[in-house]
Amino acid sequence: MNRGKSDPVQHEVESFMQGLKKRNPHENEFHQAVQEFVETVMPYTLDHQKYRDACILERMTEPDRIIIFRVSWQDDEGNIRANRAWRVQFNNSIGPYKGGLRFHPTVTQSVLKFLGFEQCFKNSLTGLPMGGAKGGSNFNPKGKSPAEVMRFCQSMMVELHRHIGEDTDIPAGDIGVGAREIGYMFGMYKRLENRFVGTLTGKGLTFGGSLVRTEATGYGTVYFTENMLNHVGDGIEGKTVVVSGSGNVATYAAEKAMQLGAKVVSLSDSSGSIYDADGFTPDKLAYIKELKEVRRGRVSEYADKYGCEYLDGKPPWSIKCDVALPCATQNELDGEHAATLLKNGCRVVAEGANMPSTLDAARQFLDAKILYGPSKAANAGGVAVSGLEQSQNALRISWSKEEVDDRLKSIMKSIHDQCVRQGGGENEHVNYVKGANVAGFIRVADAMIAYGVV
Ligand code: NDP
Ligand code: 2IT
């Protein structure tokens, strides 16, 4: 990063990106994810000729396949509706395809390709045998009745079921897809296949779900944050934490940070942010979970009820904090937000969401040498426990909460240590972006080389 024009690495990155943009026009999110990746991995491949000889970066940025299909369904008034859905099966070199499904009006092929691409390296970092995939639809669940959501999920599965399987591709949740939607989709999958197998993860506890999967992404992000702080002789206890989002990842990140003694002062949704200077309590957090998950309301209702500050239409990055945990969506934190966070003394950023920081924001965090945990590493806890759910399903057993939580902690520690190995030395400042990208890359790339030209 920040290299001059004459730098051979910069030259390689630019010419690689030129080709990628030409092959994938208008896919800005995909370009962004690949740019961030190749900036750190290109130098490694220049030092290790075998990856260049095998054309690994060119092959790795081309998905194995993309399935695109129509989902027709009927709303409560009897109107016929049609949405578009995708499954991007990106790379299965180290295990069956694995990754979430997102239901949101902003879903496009570019968004799902960036998510599927990053998933390959995130899954690799977990050390579990999982390839990378992502899917979803531009269906907007907001304002839909439960019956409409059910009909959409069932119609989606009527097509999706032929492309997935417990040893082929195992979807899970993401934005707009939680326990309710996984239940509807698994019910239709089981009916169509007449088999009870763990082809989806994030299932309910009575039908093959794993304890701690619901909490795993948010908890994992905070375990990773604690690992980064411990590495420099510090800890999250007593720190002021700002969290964005108020969905699955955000609420459990807030919960774990509070359990470890931090003061969490904000959460947000797509309409605005709440700033509770006193900090949340378990009761206040329970109110937010019920508000967002059951009543599907807005966080502004919290501000009304508890009389705290509400930042209408704004993200929470202007709030003074030690630790920022972006847990809502991609590009929610731009260069201006990053400058404000740094100016206000924020020294730790860990990404619960996927690619929440723009390239400009990420560069500022790297230049300022703060503890910056990128999404591939920091939010891998969710898919890691999905992998553990698959193992439990295959063995037809269920592990206890403690057993799963201990495994989650040790996976997050191992991801942290891989980042330290590849992104710095024991006593140096760690570049976690470089560490996560290179460590994730090596496992996938070496498997691809072992297979020859396929
Ligand atoms: P949820 O649907 O549970 O919650 C999403 C939250 O983000 C909501 O508060 C939503 O607000 C907010 N949000 C969504 N889109 C926008 C937007 N365009 N602008 C501002 N806020 C927005 O999703 P999750 O918590 O599961 O996912 C959050 C992030 O974490 C995503 O980036 C996802 O890819 C990532 N992630 C999720 C994992 C999982 O296991 N679920 C695993 C790893 C990463 P509103 O209510 O207004 O829509
Ligand atoms: O982005 C992600 O890692 C997820 N949405 C979770 C994927 C999974 O398969 O559990």
Coordinates of C-alpha atoms and ligand atoms in Angstrom, one line a residue:
M1 CA 0.0 0.0 0.0
N2 CA 1.0 3.6 -0.7
R3 CA 3.7 2.5 -3.1
G4 CA 5.1 4.7 -5.8
K5 CA 4.3 4.2 -9.5
S6 CA 7.7 2.6 -10.2
D7 CA 7.1 -0.1 -7.6
P8 CA 6.9 -3.5 -9.5
V9 CA 4.3 -4.8 -7.0
Q10 CA 2.1 -1.8 -7.7
H11 CA 2.5 -2.3 -11.4
E12 CA 1.5 -6.0 -11.1
V13 CA -1.6 -5.0 -9.0
E14 CA -2.7 -2.3 -11.4
S15 CA -2.4 -4.5 -14.5
F16 CA -4.1 -7.4 -12.7
M17 CA -7.0 -5.1 -11.6
Q18 CA -7.3 -3.7 -15.1
G19 CA -7.9 -7.2 -16.5
L20 CA -10.3 -8.1 -13.7
K21 CA -12.4 -5.0 -14.2
K22 CA -12.5 -5.6 -17.9
R23 CA -13.7 -9.2 -17.3
N24 CA -16.2 -8.1 -14.6
P25 CA -17.6 -4.7 -15.7
H26 CA -19.7 -2.7 -13.2
E27 CA -19.1 -5.0 -10.3
N28 CA -17.7 -2.4 -7.9
E29 CA -18.0 -4.4 -4.7
F30 CA -16.2 -7.4 -6.3
H31 CA -13.5 -5.1 -7.6
Q32 CA -13.0 -3.6 -4.1
A33 CA -12.7 -7.0 -2.4
V34 CA -10.2 -8.3 -5.0
Q35 CA -8.2 -5.0 -4.9
E36 CA -7.8 -5.2 -1.1
F37 CA -6.8 -8.9 -1.4
V38 CA -4.3 -8.6 -4.3
E39 CA -2.5 -5.6 -2.7
T40 CA -1.3 -7.9 0.0
V41 CA -1.1 -11.2 -1.7
M42 CA 0.6 -10.1 -4.9
P43 CA 4.0 -9.5 -3.1
Y44 CA 3.7 -13.0 -1.7
T45 CA 3.1 -14.6 -5.1
L46 CA 6.0 -12.6 -6.6
D47 CA 8.3 -14.2 -3.9
H48 CA 6.8 -17.7 -4.6
Q49 CA 7.0 -18.3 -8.3
K50 CA 4.9 -21.5 -8.1
Y51 CA 1.7 -19.5 -7.7
R52 CA 2.6 -17.3 -10.7
D53 CA 3.3 -20.4 -12.8
A54 CA 0.0 -21.9 -11.9
C55 CA -1.9 -18.6 -12.7
I56 CA -3.5 -18.9 -9.2
L57 CA -4.7 -15.4 -8.8
E58 CA -6.4 -15.3 -12.2
R59 CA -8.1 -18.7 -11.5
M60 CA -9.0 -17.8 -7.9
T61 CA -10.9 -14.7 -8.9
E62 CA -13.1 -16.6 -11.3
P63 CA -16.0 -18.4 -9.5
D64 CA -16.4 -22.1 -10.2
R65 CA -20.0 -21.3 -11.3
I66 CA -22.9 -18.9 -10.7
I67 CA -26.5 -20.2 -10.6
I68 CA -29.1 -17.5 -11.4
F69 CA -32.8 -18.2 -11.1
R70 CA -36.2 -16.6 -10.8
V71 CA -38.2 -16.9 -7.6
S72 CA -42.0 -16.5 -8.2
W73 CA -44.3 -16.2 -5.2
Q74 CA -47.7 -14.7 -4.3
D75 CA -48.3 -11.9 -1.7
D76 CA -51.1 -11.8 0.8
E77 CA -53.3 -9.8 -1.6
G78 CA -52.9 -12.5 -4.2
N79 CA -50.6 -10.5 -6.5
I80 CA -47.9 -12.5 -8.2
R81 CA -44.3 -11.3 -7.5
A82 CA -41.0 -12.2 -9.0
N83 CA -37.5 -11.8 -7.6
R84 CA -34.0 -12.8 -8.8
A85 CA -31.8 -15.2 -6.8
W86 CA -28.2 -16.4 -7.1
R87 CA -25.9 -19.0 -5.7
V88 CA -22.2 -18.1 -6.3
Q89 CA -20.2 -21.3 -5.9
F90 CA -16.8 -19.7 -5.7
N91 CA -14.2 -22.3 -4.9
N92 CA -14.4 -25.8 -3.4
S93 CA -10.7 -26.7 -3.3
I94 CA -10.5 -27.3 0.5
G95 CA -14.1 -28.5 1.1
P96 CA -17.7 -28.3 0.0
Y97 CA -19.0 -24.8 -0.8
K98 CA -20.1 -23.0 2.4
G99 CA -21.5 -19.6 3.0
G100 CA -24.7 -17.6 3.8
L101 CA -27.8 -16.5 2.0
R102 CA -28.7 -12.8 2.0
F103 CA -32.2 -11.3 1.4
H104 CA -32.0 -7.6 0.9
P105 CA -33.0 -5.2 -1.9
T106 CA -29.3 -4.2 -2.4
V107 CA -28.3 -7.7 -3.4
T108 CA -26.7 -7.9 -6.8
Q109 CA -24.3 -10.3 -8.5
S110 CA -21.4 -8.0 -7.6
V111 CA -22.3 -8.1 -3.9
L112 CA -22.6 -11.9 -3.9
K113 CA -19.3 -12.3 -5.8
F114 CA -17.5 -10.1 -3.3
L115 CA -19.0 -12.0 -0.4
G116 CA -18.3 -15.4 -2.0
F117 CA -14.7 -14.4 -2.8
E118 CA -14.0 -13.3 0.8
Q119 CA -15.7 -16.4 2.1
C120 CA -13.1 -18.7 0.5
F121 CA -10.3 -17.2 2.6
K122 CA -12.3 -16.7 5.8
N123 CA -13.3 -20.4 5.7
S124 CA -9.7 -21.3 5.0
L125 CA -8.5 -19.4 8.1
T126 CA -10.9 -21.5 10.3
G127 CA -8.8 -24.6 9.5
L128 CA -12.1 -26.5 8.8
P129 CA -12.7 -28.2 5.4
M130 CA -15.0 -25.6 3.9
G131 CA -14.9 -24.0 0.4
G132 CA -16.4 -20.6 -0.3
A133 CA -19.9 -19.6 -1.6
K134 CA -22.6 -17.0 -1.1
G135 CA -26.1 -16.6 -2.3
G136 CA -29.3 -14.7 -1.8
S137 CA -32.0 -12.6 -3.5
N138 CA -33.0 -9.0 -4.0
F139 CA -36.2 -9.9 -2.0
N140 CA -37.0 -7.3 0.6
P141 CA -38.2 -8.9 3.8
K142 CA -39.1 -5.5 5.3
G143 CA -42.9 -5.1 5.7
K144 CA -43.6 -8.7 4.5
S145 CA -45.9 -10.9 6.6
P146 CA -44.5 -14.1 8.0
A147 CA -46.7 -16.0 5.5
E148 CA -45.2 -14.1 2.6
V149 CA -41.7 -14.7 3.9
M150 CA -42.5 -18.4 4.2
R151 CA -43.8 -18.6 0.6
F152 CA -40.7 -16.8 -0.7
C153 CA -38.4 -19.2 1.2
Q154 CA -40.2 -22.2 0.0
S155 CA -40.2 -21.1 -3.6
M156 CA -36.5 -20.2 -3.4
M157 CA -35.7 -23.7 -2.1
V158 CA -37.8 -25.4 -4.9
E159 CA -34.9 -24.3 -7.3
L160 CA -32.0 -24.1 -4.9
H161 CA -32.3 -27.7 -3.5
R162 CA -30.9 -29.2 -6.7
H163 CA -27.7 -27.3 -6.5
I164 CA -26.9 -27.9 -2.8
G165 CA -26.3 -30.9 -0.5
E166 CA -24.4 -31.9 2.7
D167 CA -21.3 -32.8 0.7
T168 CA -21.8 -30.2 -2.1
D169 CA -22.8 -26.8 -0.8
I170 CA -24.2 -25.9 2.6
P171 CA -25.9 -22.5 2.8
A172 CA -26.6 -20.6 6.1
G173 CA -27.9 -17.2 7.1
D174 CA -26.8 -13.6 6.5
I175 CA -28.6 -10.2 6.4
G176 CA -32.3 -10.8 6.3
V177 CA -31.9 -14.6 6.8
G178 CA -32.1 -15.8 10.4
A179 CA -33.5 -18.7 12.3
R180 CA -37.1 -18.2 10.9
E181 CA -36.0 -18.2 7.2
I182 CA -33.6 -21.2 7.7
G183 CA -36.5 -23.1 9.3
Y184 CA -38.7 -22.5 6.3
M185 CA -36.0 -23.3 3.8
F186 CA -34.9 -26.5 5.6
G187 CA -38.5 -27.7 5.9
M188 CA -38.9 -27.4 2.1
Y189 CA -35.5 -29.0 1.5
K190 CA -36.3 -32.0 3.6
R191 CA -39.6 -32.4 1.9
L192 CA -38.2 -32.2 -1.6
E193 CA -35.3 -34.5 -0.9
N194 CA -37.0 -36.9 1.6
R195 CA -33.7 -37.0 3.5
F196 CA -32.8 -35.4 6.9
V197 CA -29.3 -34.2 6.5
G198 CA -27.3 -31.1 7.5
T199 CA -27.5 -29.2 4.2
L200 CA -28.3 -25.9 5.9
T201 CA -26.6 -24.5 9.1
G202 CA -28.1 -22.1 11.6
K203 CA -31.0 -24.6 12.1
G204 CA -33.2 -24.5 15.2
L205 CA -31.9 -26.5 18.2
T206 CA -34.7 -29.1 17.9
F207 CA -33.8 -30.0 14.3
G208 CA -30.0 -30.3 14.1
G209 CA -28.9 -26.8 15.0
S210 CA -25.8 -26.2 17.1
L211 CA -25.7 -24.4 20.4
V212 CA -23.8 -21.1 20.2
R213 CA -24.3 -20.8 16.4
T214 CA -26.7 -17.8 16.9
E215 CA -24.2 -16.0 19.1
A216 CA -21.1 -17.2 17.2
T217 CA -20.3 -14.3 14.8
G218 CA -20.7 -11.5 17.4
Y219 CA -19.0 -13.5 20.1
G220 CA -16.2 -14.5 17.8
T221 CA -15.6 -10.8 16.7
V222 CA -15.1 -9.9 20.4
Y223 CA -12.9 -12.9 21.1
F224 CA -10.7 -11.7 18.1
T225 CA -10.7 -8.1 19.5
E226 CA -9.6 -9.5 22.9
N227 CA -6.9 -11.5 21.2
M228 CA -5.6 -8.4 19.4
L229 CA -5.6 -6.4 22.6
N230 CA -4.0 -9.2 24.6
H231 CA -1.2 -9.4 22.0
V232 CA -0.2 -5.8 22.9
G233 CA -0.6 -6.4 26.7
D234 CA -4.1 -4.9 26.9
G235 CA -7.7 -6.1 27.1
I236 CA -11.3 -5.0 26.3
E237 CA -12.3 -4.6 30.0
G238 CA -13.1 -1.0 30.8
K239 CA -13.0 0.1 27.1
T240 CA -15.8 2.2 25.5
V241 CA -17.2 0.3 22.5
V242 CA -19.3 1.6 19.6
V243 CA -21.2 -1.1 17.6
S244 CA -23.1 -0.5 14.4
G245 CA -26.1 -2.6 13.3
S246 CA -28.7 -4.2 15.6
G247 CA -29.1 -7.6 14.0
N248 CA -27.6 -11.0 14.8
V249 CA -24.0 -10.0 14.6
A250 CA -24.3 -6.6 16.3
T251 CA -26.4 -7.6 19.3
Y252 CA -24.2 -10.6 20.2
A253 CA -21.0 -8.6 19.7
A254 CA -22.4 -6.0 22.2
E255 CA -23.4 -8.8 24.6
K256 CA -20.0 -10.4 24.7
A257 CA -18.2 -7.1 25.0
M258 CA -20.4 -6.3 28.0
Q259 CA -19.8 -9.7 29.5
L260 CA -16.0 -9.0 29.3
G261 CA -16.4 -5.7 31.1
A262 CA -16.6 -3.2 28.3
K263 CA -19.0 -0.2 28.1
V264 CA -21.1 -0.5 24.9
V265 CA -22.7 2.9 24.0
S266 CA -24.3 2.5 20.6
L267 CA -26.2 0.3 18.1
S268 CA -27.8 1.4 14.9
D269 CA -30.0 0.4 12.0
S270 CA -30.4 1.7 8.4
S271 CA -32.5 4.7 9.8
G272 CA -30.1 5.9 12.5
S273 CA -28.0 5.3 15.6
I274 CA -28.7 5.3 19.3
Y275 CA -26.1 6.8 21.7
D276 CA -26.6 5.6 25.3
A277 CA -23.8 7.4 27.2
D278 CA -24.5 5.3 30.3
G279 CA -23.9 2.1 28.4
F280 CA -26.3 -0.8 27.7
T281 CA -27.3 -3.2 30.4
P282 CA -28.5 -6.8 29.8
D283 CA -32.1 -5.6 30.2
K284 CA -31.7 -2.8 27.6
L285 CA -30.0 -5.3 25.2
A286 CA -32.9 -7.7 25.7
Y287 CA -35.3 -4.9 24.7
I288 CA -33.3 -4.3 21.5
K289 CA -33.2 -7.9 20.6
E290 CA -37.0 -8.2 21.0
L291 CA -37.6 -4.9 19.2
K292 CA -35.5 -6.0 16.1
E293 CA -36.0 -9.7 16.0
V294 CA -39.6 -10.1 17.1
R295 CA -41.4 -6.8 16.5
R296 CA -39.0 -5.9 13.6
G297 CA -39.1 -2.2 14.7
R298 CA -36.6 0.6 14.5
V299 CA -33.8 1.5 17.0
S300 CA -35.3 5.0 17.3
E301 CA -38.0 3.4 19.6
Y302 CA -35.2 2.6 22.1
A303 CA -34.2 6.3 22.1
D304 CA -37.8 7.2 22.8
K305 CA -38.2 4.6 25.6
Y306 CA -34.9 5.2 27.4
G307 CA -34.5 8.9 26.6
C308 CA -31.1 8.7 25.0
E309 CA -29.6 10.5 22.1
Y310 CA -30.6 9.5 18.5
L311 CA -28.5 10.3 15.5
D312 CA -31.2 10.4 12.8
G313 CA -30.0 9.0 9.5
K314 CA -26.4 8.7 10.7
P315 CA -24.0 5.9 11.5
P316 CA -22.4 5.9 15.0
W317 CA -18.8 6.8 14.0
S318 CA -18.9 10.3 15.4
I319 CA -19.2 8.9 19.0
K320 CA -16.0 8.9 21.0
C321 CA -14.8 5.4 21.7
D322 CA -11.7 3.1 22.2
V323 CA -13.1 0.3 20.1
A324 CA -15.3 0.3 17.0
L325 CA -17.2 -2.8 15.8
P326 CA -18.9 -2.2 12.5
C327 CA -21.5 -5.0 12.3
A328 CA -24.1 -3.8 9.8
T329 CA -23.1 -4.0 6.1
Q330 CA -20.5 -3.3 3.4
N331 CA -19.0 0.2 3.0
E332 CA -20.8 1.6 6.1
L333 CA -17.6 3.2 7.3
D334 CA -15.9 5.6 4.8
G335 CA -12.7 7.7 4.8
E336 CA -14.4 10.6 6.6
H337 CA -15.7 8.3 9.3
A338 CA -12.3 6.7 9.7
A339 CA -10.7 10.1 10.2
T340 CA -13.2 11.0 12.8
L341 CA -12.8 7.8 14.7
L342 CA -9.0 8.2 14.7
K343 CA -9.2 11.9 15.7
N344 CA -11.4 10.9 18.7
G345 CA -8.9 8.3 19.9
C346 CA -10.3 5.0 18.6
R347 CA -7.4 2.5 18.6
V348 CA -9.2 -0.8 17.7
V349 CA -11.5 -1.7 14.8
A350 CA -12.8 -5.2 14.4
E351 CA -15.1 -6.0 11.5
G352 CA -18.2 -8.1 12.4
A353 CA -19.8 -7.2 9.1
N354 CA -18.3 -8.2 5.7
M355 CA -16.1 -5.4 4.2
P356 CA -17.7 -2.6 6.2
S357 CA -14.7 -0.3 5.6
T358 CA -14.1 1.4 2.3
L359 CA -10.6 1.1 0.8
D360 CA -9.9 4.6 1.9
A361 CA -11.0 3.9 5.5
A362 CA -9.0 0.6 5.6
R363 CA -5.9 2.5 4.4
Q364 CA -6.2 5.1 7.1
F365 CA -6.5 2.3 9.8
L366 CA -3.4 0.6 8.4
D367 CA -1.4 3.9 8.1
A368 CA -2.3 4.9 11.7
K369 CA -1.1 1.4 12.9
I370 CA -4.1 0.8 15.1
L371 CA -5.3 -2.7 15.8
Y372 CA -7.4 -3.3 12.7
G373 CA -9.0 -6.8 12.4
P374 CA -10.5 -7.2 8.8
S375 CA -13.8 -9.1 8.3
K376 CA -12.2 -12.3 6.9
A377 CA -10.5 -12.9 10.2
A378 CA -12.7 -11.0 12.8
N379 CA -16.1 -12.4 11.8
A380 CA -15.1 -16.0 10.9
G381 CA -16.6 -17.3 14.2
G382 CA -20.1 -17.6 12.5
V383 CA -19.0 -19.9 9.7
A384 CA -16.6 -21.7 12.1
V385 CA -19.6 -22.8 14.3
S386 CA -21.5 -23.6 11.1
G387 CA -18.6 -26.0 10.3
L388 CA -19.0 -27.4 13.9
E389 CA -22.8 -27.8 13.2
Q390 CA -22.0 -29.8 10.1
S391 CA -19.7 -32.1 12.1
Q392 CA -22.3 -32.7 14.8
N393 CA -24.9 -33.4 12.1
A394 CA -22.6 -35.9 10.4
L395 CA -21.9 -37.6 13.8
R396 CA -25.6 -37.4 14.8
I397 CA -24.7 -35.9 18.2
S398 CA -24.9 -32.5 19.9
W399 CA -22.1 -30.9 21.8
S400 CA -22.7 -28.8 24.9
K401 CA -22.6 -25.0 25.0
E402 CA -19.2 -25.1 26.7
E403 CA -17.7 -27.5 24.2
V404 CA -18.8 -25.4 21.2
D405 CA -17.8 -22.1 22.9
D406 CA -14.4 -23.5 23.7
R407 CA -13.9 -24.6 20.1
L408 CA -15.0 -21.2 18.9
K409 CA -12.5 -19.5 21.2
S410 CA -9.6 -21.7 20.1
I411 CA -10.5 -21.2 16.4
M412 CA -10.5 -17.4 16.8
K413 CA -7.1 -17.6 18.7
S414 CA -5.7 -19.7 15.9
I415 CA -6.9 -17.2 13.3
H416 CA -5.3 -14.4 15.3
D417 CA -2.0 -16.3 15.5
Q418 CA -2.0 -17.1 11.8
C419 CA -2.5 -13.3 11.1
V420 CA 0.5 -12.5 13.5
R421 CA 2.7 -15.1 11.7
Q422 CA 2.0 -13.7 8.2
G423 CA 1.3 -10.1 9.0
G424 CA 4.1 -9.2 11.3
G425 CA 6.5 -10.7 13.9
E426 CA 6.1 -11.4 17.6
N427 CA 7.3 -8.0 18.6
E428 CA 6.3 -6.0 15.5
H429 CA 3.1 -4.1 14.7
V430 CA 0.8 -6.7 13.0
N431 CA -0.8 -5.9 9.7
Y432 CA -3.9 -8.1 10.2
V433 CA -5.1 -7.4 6.6
K434 CA -1.9 -8.8 5.1
G435 CA -1.8 -11.7 7.7
A436 CA -5.4 -12.8 7.0
N437 CA -5.1 -12.6 3.2
V438 CA -1.8 -14.4 3.0
A439 CA -2.7 -17.1 5.5
G440 CA -6.1 -17.7 3.9
F441 CA -4.6 -17.7 0.4
I442 CA -1.9 -20.3 1.1
R443 CA -4.2 -23.2 2.0
V444 CA -6.6 -22.6 -1.0
A445 CA -3.7 -22.0 -3.4
D446 CA -1.7 -25.1 -2.4
A447 CA -4.8 -27.3 -2.8
M448 CA -5.4 -25.8 -6.3
I449 CA -1.8 -26.5 -7.3
A450 CA -2.1 -30.1 -6.0
Y451 CA -5.1 -30.7 -8.3
G452 CA -3.2 -29.7 -11.4
V453 CA -5.0 -27.8 -14.1
V454 CA -8.7 -28.1 -13.2
Ligands
NDP1 P1 -29.2 -8.9 10.2 O1 -30.1 -9.0 9.1 O2 -29.5 -9.7 11.5 O3 -28.9 -7.4 10.7 C1 -28.4 -6.5 9.8 C2 -28.3 -5.2 10.5 O4 -27.6 -4.3 9.7 C3 -29.6 -4.5 10.8 O5 -29.5 -3.7 11.9 C4 -29.8 -3.6 9.6 O6 -30.7 -2.5 9.8 C5 -28.4 -3.2 9.3 N1 -28.2 -2.9 7.9 C6 -28.4 -3.7 6.8 N2 -28.2 -3.1 5.7 C7 -27.9 -1.8 6.0 C8 -27.6 -0.7 5.2 N3 -27.6 -0.7 3.9 N4 -27.2 0.5 5.9 C9 -27.3 0.5 7.3 N5 -27.6 -0.5 8.1 C10 -27.9 -1.7 7.4 O7 -27.8 -9.4 9.6 P2 -26.5 -10.0 10.3 O8 -26.3 -9.4 11.7 O9 -26.5 -11.4 10.2 O10 -25.3 -9.4 9.3 C11 -24.7 -8.2 9.5 C12 -23.3 -8.2 8.8 O11 -22.5 -9.3 9.3 C13 -23.4 -8.4 7.3 O12 -22.3 -7.7 6.7 C14 -23.1 -9.9 7.2 O13 -22.6 -10.3 5.9 C15 -22.1 -10.1 8.3 N6 -21.9 -11.5 8.8 C16 -23.0 -12.2 9.2 C17 -22.8 -13.5 9.7 C18 -23.9 -14.3 10.3 O14 -23.6 -15.4 10.8 N7 -25.1 -13.8 10.4 C19 -21.4 -14.1 9.7 C20 -20.4 -13.2 9.3 C21 -20.6 -12.0 8.8 P3 -32.2 -2.6 9.4 O15 -32.9 -3.3 10.5 O16 -32.6 -1.1 9.3 O17 -32.3 -3.3 8.1
2IT2 O1 -20.5 -14.2 6.1 C1 -20.5 -15.2 6.7 O2 -19.5 -15.8 7.1 C2 -21.9 -15.8 7.0 N1 -22.9 -15.2 6.7 C3 -22.0 -17.1 7.7 C4 -21.8 -18.3 6.7 C5 -22.1 -19.6 7.2 O3 -22.0 -20.6 6.4 O4 -22.3 -19.8 8.4

